[in-house]
CSV table of C-alpha atoms and ligand atoms in Angstrom, one decimal:
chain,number,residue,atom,x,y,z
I,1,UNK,CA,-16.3,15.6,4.0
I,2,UNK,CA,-20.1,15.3,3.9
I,3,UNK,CA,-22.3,17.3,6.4
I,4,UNK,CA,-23.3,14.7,8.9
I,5,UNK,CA,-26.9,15.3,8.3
I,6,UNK,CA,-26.5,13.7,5.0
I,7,UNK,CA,-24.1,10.8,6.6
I,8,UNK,CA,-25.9,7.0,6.1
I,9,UNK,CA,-23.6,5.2,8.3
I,10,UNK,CA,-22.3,5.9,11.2
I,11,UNK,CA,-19.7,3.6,12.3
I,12,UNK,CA,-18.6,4.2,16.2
I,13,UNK,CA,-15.3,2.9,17.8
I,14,UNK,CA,-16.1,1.7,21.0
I,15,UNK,CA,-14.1,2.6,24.2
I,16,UNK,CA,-13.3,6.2,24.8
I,17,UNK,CA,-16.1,7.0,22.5
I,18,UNK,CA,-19.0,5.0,23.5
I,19,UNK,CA,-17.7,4.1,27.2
I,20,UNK,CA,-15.0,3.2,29.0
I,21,UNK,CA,-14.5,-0.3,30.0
I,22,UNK,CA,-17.7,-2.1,30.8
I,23,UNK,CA,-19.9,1.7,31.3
I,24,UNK,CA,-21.4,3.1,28.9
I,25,UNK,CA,-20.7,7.2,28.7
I,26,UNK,CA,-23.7,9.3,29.9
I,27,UNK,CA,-26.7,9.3,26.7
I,28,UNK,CA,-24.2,7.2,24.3
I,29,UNK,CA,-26.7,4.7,24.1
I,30,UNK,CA,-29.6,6.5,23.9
I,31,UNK,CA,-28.0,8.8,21.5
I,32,UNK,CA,-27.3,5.2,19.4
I,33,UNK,CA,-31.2,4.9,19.1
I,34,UNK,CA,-31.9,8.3,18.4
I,35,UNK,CA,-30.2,8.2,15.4
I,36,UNK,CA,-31.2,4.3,14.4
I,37,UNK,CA,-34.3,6.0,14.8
I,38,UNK,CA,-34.1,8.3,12.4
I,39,UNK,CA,-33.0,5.7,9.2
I,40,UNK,CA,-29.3,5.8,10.1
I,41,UNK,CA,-27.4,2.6,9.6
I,42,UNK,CA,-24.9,2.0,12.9
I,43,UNK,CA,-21.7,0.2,13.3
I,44,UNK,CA,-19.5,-0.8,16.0
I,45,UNK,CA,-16.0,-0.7,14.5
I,46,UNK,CA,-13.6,-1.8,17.1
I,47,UNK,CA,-9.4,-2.6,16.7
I,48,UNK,CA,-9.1,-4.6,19.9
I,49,UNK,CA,-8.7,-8.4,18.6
I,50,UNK,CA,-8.5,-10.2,22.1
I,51,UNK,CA,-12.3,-10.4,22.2
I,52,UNK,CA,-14.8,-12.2,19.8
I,53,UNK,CA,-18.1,-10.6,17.6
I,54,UNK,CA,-19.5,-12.4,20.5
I,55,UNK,CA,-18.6,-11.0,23.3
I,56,UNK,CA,-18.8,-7.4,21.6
I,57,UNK,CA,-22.6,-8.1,21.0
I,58,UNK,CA,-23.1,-9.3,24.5
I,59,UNK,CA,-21.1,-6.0,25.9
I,60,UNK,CA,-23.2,-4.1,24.0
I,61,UNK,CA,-26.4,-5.3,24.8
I,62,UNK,CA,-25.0,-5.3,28.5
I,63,UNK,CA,-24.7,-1.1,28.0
I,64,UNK,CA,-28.2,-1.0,27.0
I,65,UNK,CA,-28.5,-0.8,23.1
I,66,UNK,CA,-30.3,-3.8,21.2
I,67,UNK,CA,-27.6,-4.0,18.2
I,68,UNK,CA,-27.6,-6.9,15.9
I,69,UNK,CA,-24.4,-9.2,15.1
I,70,UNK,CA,-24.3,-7.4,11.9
I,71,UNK,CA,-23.4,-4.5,13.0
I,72,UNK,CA,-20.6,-5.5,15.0
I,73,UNK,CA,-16.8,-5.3,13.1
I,74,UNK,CA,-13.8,-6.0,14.8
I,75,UNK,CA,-10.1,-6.0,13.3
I,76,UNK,CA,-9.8,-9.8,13.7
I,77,UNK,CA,-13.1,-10.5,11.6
I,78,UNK,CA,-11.3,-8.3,9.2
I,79,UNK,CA,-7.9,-10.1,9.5
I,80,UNK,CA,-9.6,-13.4,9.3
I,81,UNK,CA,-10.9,-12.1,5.7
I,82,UNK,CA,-7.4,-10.7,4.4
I,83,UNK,CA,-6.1,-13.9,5.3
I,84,UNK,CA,-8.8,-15.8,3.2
I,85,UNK,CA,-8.4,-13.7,0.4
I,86,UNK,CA,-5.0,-12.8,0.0
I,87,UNK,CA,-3.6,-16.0,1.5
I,88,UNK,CA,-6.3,-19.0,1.3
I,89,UNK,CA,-5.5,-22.0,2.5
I,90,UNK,CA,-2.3,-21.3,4.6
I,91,UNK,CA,-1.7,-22.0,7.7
I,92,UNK,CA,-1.3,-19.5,10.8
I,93,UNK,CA,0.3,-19.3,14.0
I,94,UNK,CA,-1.9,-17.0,15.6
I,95,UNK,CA,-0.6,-14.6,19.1
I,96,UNK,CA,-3.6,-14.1,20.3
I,97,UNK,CA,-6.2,-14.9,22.7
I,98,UNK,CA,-8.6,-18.2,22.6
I,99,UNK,CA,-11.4,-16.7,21.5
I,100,UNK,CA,-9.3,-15.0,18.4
I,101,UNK,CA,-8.1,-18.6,17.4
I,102,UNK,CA,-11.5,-19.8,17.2
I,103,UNK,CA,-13.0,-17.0,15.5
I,104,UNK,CA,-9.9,-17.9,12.8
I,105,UNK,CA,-11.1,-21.7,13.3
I,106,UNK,CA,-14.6,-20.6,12.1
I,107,UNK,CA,-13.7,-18.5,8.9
I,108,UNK,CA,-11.6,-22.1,8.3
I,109,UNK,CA,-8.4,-20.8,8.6
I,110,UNK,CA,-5.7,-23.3,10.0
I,111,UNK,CA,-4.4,-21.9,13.1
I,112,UNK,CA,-1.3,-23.9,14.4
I,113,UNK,CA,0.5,-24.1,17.8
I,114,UNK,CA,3.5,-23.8,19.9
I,115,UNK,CA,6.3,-25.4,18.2
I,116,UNK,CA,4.4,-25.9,14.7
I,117,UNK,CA,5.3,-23.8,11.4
I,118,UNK,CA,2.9,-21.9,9.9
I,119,UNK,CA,2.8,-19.8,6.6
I,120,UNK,CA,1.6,-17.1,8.5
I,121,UNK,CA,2.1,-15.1,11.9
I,122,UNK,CA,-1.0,-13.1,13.0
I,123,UNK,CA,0.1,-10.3,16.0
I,124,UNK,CA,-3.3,-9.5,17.9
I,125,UNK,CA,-3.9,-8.2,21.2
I,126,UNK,CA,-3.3,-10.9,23.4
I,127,UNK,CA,-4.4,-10.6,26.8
I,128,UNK,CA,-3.4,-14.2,27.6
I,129,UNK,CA,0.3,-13.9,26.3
I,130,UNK,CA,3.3,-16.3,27.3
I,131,UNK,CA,7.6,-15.3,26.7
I,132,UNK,CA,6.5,-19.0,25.2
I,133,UNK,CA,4.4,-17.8,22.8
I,134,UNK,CA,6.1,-14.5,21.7
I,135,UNK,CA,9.6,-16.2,21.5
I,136,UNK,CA,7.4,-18.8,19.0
I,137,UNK,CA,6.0,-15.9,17.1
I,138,UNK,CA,9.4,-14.5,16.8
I,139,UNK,CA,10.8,-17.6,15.4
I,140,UNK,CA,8.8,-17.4,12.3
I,141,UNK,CA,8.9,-14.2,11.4
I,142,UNK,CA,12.7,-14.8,11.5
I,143,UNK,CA,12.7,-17.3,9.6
I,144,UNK,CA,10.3,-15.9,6.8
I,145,UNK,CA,6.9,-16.7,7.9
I,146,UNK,CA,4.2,-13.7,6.3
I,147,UNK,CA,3.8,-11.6,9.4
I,148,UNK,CA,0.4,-9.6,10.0
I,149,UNK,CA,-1.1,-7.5,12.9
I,150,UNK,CA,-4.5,-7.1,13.4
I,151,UNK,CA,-4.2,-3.0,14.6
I,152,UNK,CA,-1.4,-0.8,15.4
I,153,UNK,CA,-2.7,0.6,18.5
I,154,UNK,CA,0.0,1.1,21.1
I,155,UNK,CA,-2.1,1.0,24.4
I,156,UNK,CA,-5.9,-0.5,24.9
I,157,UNK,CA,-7.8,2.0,28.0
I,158,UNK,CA,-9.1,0.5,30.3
I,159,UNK,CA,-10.3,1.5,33.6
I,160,UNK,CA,-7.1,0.3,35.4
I,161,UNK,CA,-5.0,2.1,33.2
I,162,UNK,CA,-3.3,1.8,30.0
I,163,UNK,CA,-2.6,-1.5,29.0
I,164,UNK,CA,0.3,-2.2,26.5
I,165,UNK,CA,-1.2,-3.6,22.9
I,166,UNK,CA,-0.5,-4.7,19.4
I,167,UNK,CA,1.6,-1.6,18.7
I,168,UNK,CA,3.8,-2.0,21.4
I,169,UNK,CA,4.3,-5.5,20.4
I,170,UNK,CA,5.4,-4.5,17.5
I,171,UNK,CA,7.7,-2.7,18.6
I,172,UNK,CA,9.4,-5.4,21.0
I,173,UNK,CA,9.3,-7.9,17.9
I,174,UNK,CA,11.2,-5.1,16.0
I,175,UNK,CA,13.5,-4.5,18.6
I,176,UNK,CA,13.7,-8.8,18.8
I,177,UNK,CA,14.4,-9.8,15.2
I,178,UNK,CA,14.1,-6.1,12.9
I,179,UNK,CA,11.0,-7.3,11.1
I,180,UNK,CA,7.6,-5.1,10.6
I,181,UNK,CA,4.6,-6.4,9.8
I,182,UNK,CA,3.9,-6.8,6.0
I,183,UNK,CA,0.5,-5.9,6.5
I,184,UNK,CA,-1.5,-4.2,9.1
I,185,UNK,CA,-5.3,-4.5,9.1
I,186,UNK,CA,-7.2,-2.6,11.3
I,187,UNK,CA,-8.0,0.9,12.0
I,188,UNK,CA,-6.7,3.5,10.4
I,189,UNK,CA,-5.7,1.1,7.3
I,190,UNK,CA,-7.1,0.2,4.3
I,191,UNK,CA,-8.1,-3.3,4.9
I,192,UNK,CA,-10.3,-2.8,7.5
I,193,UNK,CA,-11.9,-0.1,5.4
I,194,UNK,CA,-12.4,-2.5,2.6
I,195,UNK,CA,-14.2,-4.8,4.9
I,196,UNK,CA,-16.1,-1.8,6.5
I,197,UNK,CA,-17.4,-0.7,3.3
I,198,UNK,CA,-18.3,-4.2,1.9
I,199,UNK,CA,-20.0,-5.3,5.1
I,200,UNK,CA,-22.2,-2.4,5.3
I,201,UNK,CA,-23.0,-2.2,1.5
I,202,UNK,CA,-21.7,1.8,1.8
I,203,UNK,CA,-19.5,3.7,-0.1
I,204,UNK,CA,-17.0,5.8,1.7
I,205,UNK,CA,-18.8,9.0,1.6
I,206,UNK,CA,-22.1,7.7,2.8
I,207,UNK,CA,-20.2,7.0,6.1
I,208,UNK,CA,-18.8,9.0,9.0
I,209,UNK,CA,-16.3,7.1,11.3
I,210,UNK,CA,-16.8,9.1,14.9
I,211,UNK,CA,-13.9,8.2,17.3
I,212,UNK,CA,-11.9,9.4,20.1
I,213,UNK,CA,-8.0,8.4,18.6
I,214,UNK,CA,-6.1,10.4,16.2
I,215,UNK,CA,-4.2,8.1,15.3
I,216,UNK,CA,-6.3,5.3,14.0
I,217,UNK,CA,-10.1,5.9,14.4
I,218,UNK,CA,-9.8,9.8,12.4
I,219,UNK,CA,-6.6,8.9,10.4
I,220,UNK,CA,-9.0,5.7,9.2
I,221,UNK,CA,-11.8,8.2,8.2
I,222,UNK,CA,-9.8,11.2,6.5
I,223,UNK,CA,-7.5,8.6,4.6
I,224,UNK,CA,-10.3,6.5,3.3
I,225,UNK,CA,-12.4,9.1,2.1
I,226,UNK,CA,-15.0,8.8,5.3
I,227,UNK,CA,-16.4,12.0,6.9
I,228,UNK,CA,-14.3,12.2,10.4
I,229,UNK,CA,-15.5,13.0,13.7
I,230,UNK,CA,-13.7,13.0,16.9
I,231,UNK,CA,-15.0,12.9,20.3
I,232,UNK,CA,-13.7,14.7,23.4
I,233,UNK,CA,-14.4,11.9,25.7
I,234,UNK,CA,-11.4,9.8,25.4
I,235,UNK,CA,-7.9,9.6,25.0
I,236,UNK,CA,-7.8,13.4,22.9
I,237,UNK,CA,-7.5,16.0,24.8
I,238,UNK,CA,-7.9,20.1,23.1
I,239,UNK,CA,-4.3,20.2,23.5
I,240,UNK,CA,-3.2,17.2,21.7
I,241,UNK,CA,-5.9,17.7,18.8
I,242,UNK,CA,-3.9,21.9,18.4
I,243,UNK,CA,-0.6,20.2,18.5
I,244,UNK,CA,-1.4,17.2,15.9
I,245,UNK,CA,-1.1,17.9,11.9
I,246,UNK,CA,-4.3,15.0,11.7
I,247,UNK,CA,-7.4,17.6,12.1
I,248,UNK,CA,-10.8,15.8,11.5
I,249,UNK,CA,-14.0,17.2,10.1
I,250,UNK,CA,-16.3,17.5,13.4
I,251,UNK,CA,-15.2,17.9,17.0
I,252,UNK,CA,-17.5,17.5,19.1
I,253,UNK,CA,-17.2,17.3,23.3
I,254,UNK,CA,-19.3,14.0,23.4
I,255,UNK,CA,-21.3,11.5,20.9
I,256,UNK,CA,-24.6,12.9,22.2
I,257,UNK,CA,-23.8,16.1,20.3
I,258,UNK,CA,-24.6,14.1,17.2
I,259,UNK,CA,-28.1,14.5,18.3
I,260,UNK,CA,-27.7,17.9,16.4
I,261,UNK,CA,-27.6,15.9,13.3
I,262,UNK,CA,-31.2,13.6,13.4
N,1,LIG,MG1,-11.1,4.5,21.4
């Protein structure tokens, strides 16, 4: 744990931390340029896979806060890069949304369809999901296929209510065919530390991931040696955070306390 005056980078999950659905919480964004402002680096690390860098950077302008495409991560620009490294030039049958296949297009991955093989099967959070395409992407993994999710996160908020995500689709595969996923990438794993780390040119300790999950967003900063910091404004409630054995570094009720720290 470093104190968070010292921190370099601050890397910010998105909803329940920064806003919920398309609103941006009261002073998150201006509390984003107060601390751009004073020399700190900031990143938007985000585990929900159905949407593009694209659409992130245009949501995030939307809110009100000028970031740059390079400081936008998300777990399937992090998948994408496993896959390259650990797996190049194999094929995958991705279940996932449009936008994710084409961000897999781009990084020059292979991504196959309906009733094709494939080396590998990629689980995201697929908003646009078909019995057709999940009994597909059970197939495979049956029948041996490397099997990767981009996040383990059991419900994505939203402002309609919870809606069920890669987690709980693991789950349902697991209850289909009794296979887990060899790897999991995003939040709070390693992999999408890795990736963190190496696209912001930081070292663990220079960075402090602020969140509002136990589960992944301050598991992923106490387990890969990050400062951790969880906000009130989401999913965590005082309750939850006395009754769970994962205690970050910093509570604090909002993001804007971070203010404290310019
Ligand atoms: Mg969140």
């Amino acid at each position: 744990m470093v104190d968070l005056r010292d921190v370099k980078v601050f890397l910010f999950d998105m909803d329940g931390t920064l806003n919920m659905g398309d609103v941006p919480f009261e002073g998150a964004m201006e509390t984003l340029k107060i601390l751009t402002d004073s020399g700190r680096q900031v990143c938007f690390v985000t585990n929900n896979s159905s949407r593009s860098k694209y659409d992130y950077l245009k949501k995030i302008h939307r809110m009100g806060y000028d970031a740059a495409m390079e400081q936008i991560v998300t777990s399937g620009m992090a998948t994408a890069q496993y896959i390259n490294r650990h797996y190049p030039y194999k094929s995958a049958y991705v279940l996932g949304t449009d936008c994710l296949k084409q961000e897999f297009a781009d990084y020059g991955i292979e991504v196959k369809e309906i009733g094709e093989p494939a080396d590998i099967v990629i689980l995201a959070f697929d908003t646009e999901l078909t019995y057709e395409k999940l009994f597909h992407a059970t197939n495979l993994i049956s029948s041996g296929s490397v099997y990767i999710a981009t996040h383990p996160d059991l419900v994505c908020p939203s402002d309609k209510g919870d809606m069920p995500d890669a987690g709980a689709f693991m789950e349902l595969i697991y209850a289909t065919n009794g296979h887990r996923p060899d790897v999991v990438i995003g939040k709070p794993c390693a992999p999408m530390a890795e990736f963190v780390f190496d696209h912001c040119s930081a070292s663990p300790k220079e960075c402090a991931f602020v969140g509002d999950r136990l589960y992944t967003d301050i598991k992923f900063g106490l387990n890969n040696g990050m400062t951790s910091v969880l906000v009130l404004t989401g999913e965590t409630t005082p309750e939850m955070l006395f009754k769970s054995d994962t205690k970050p570094d910093y509570v604090l009720d909002s993001v804007n306390d971070l203010r404290k720290y310019c």
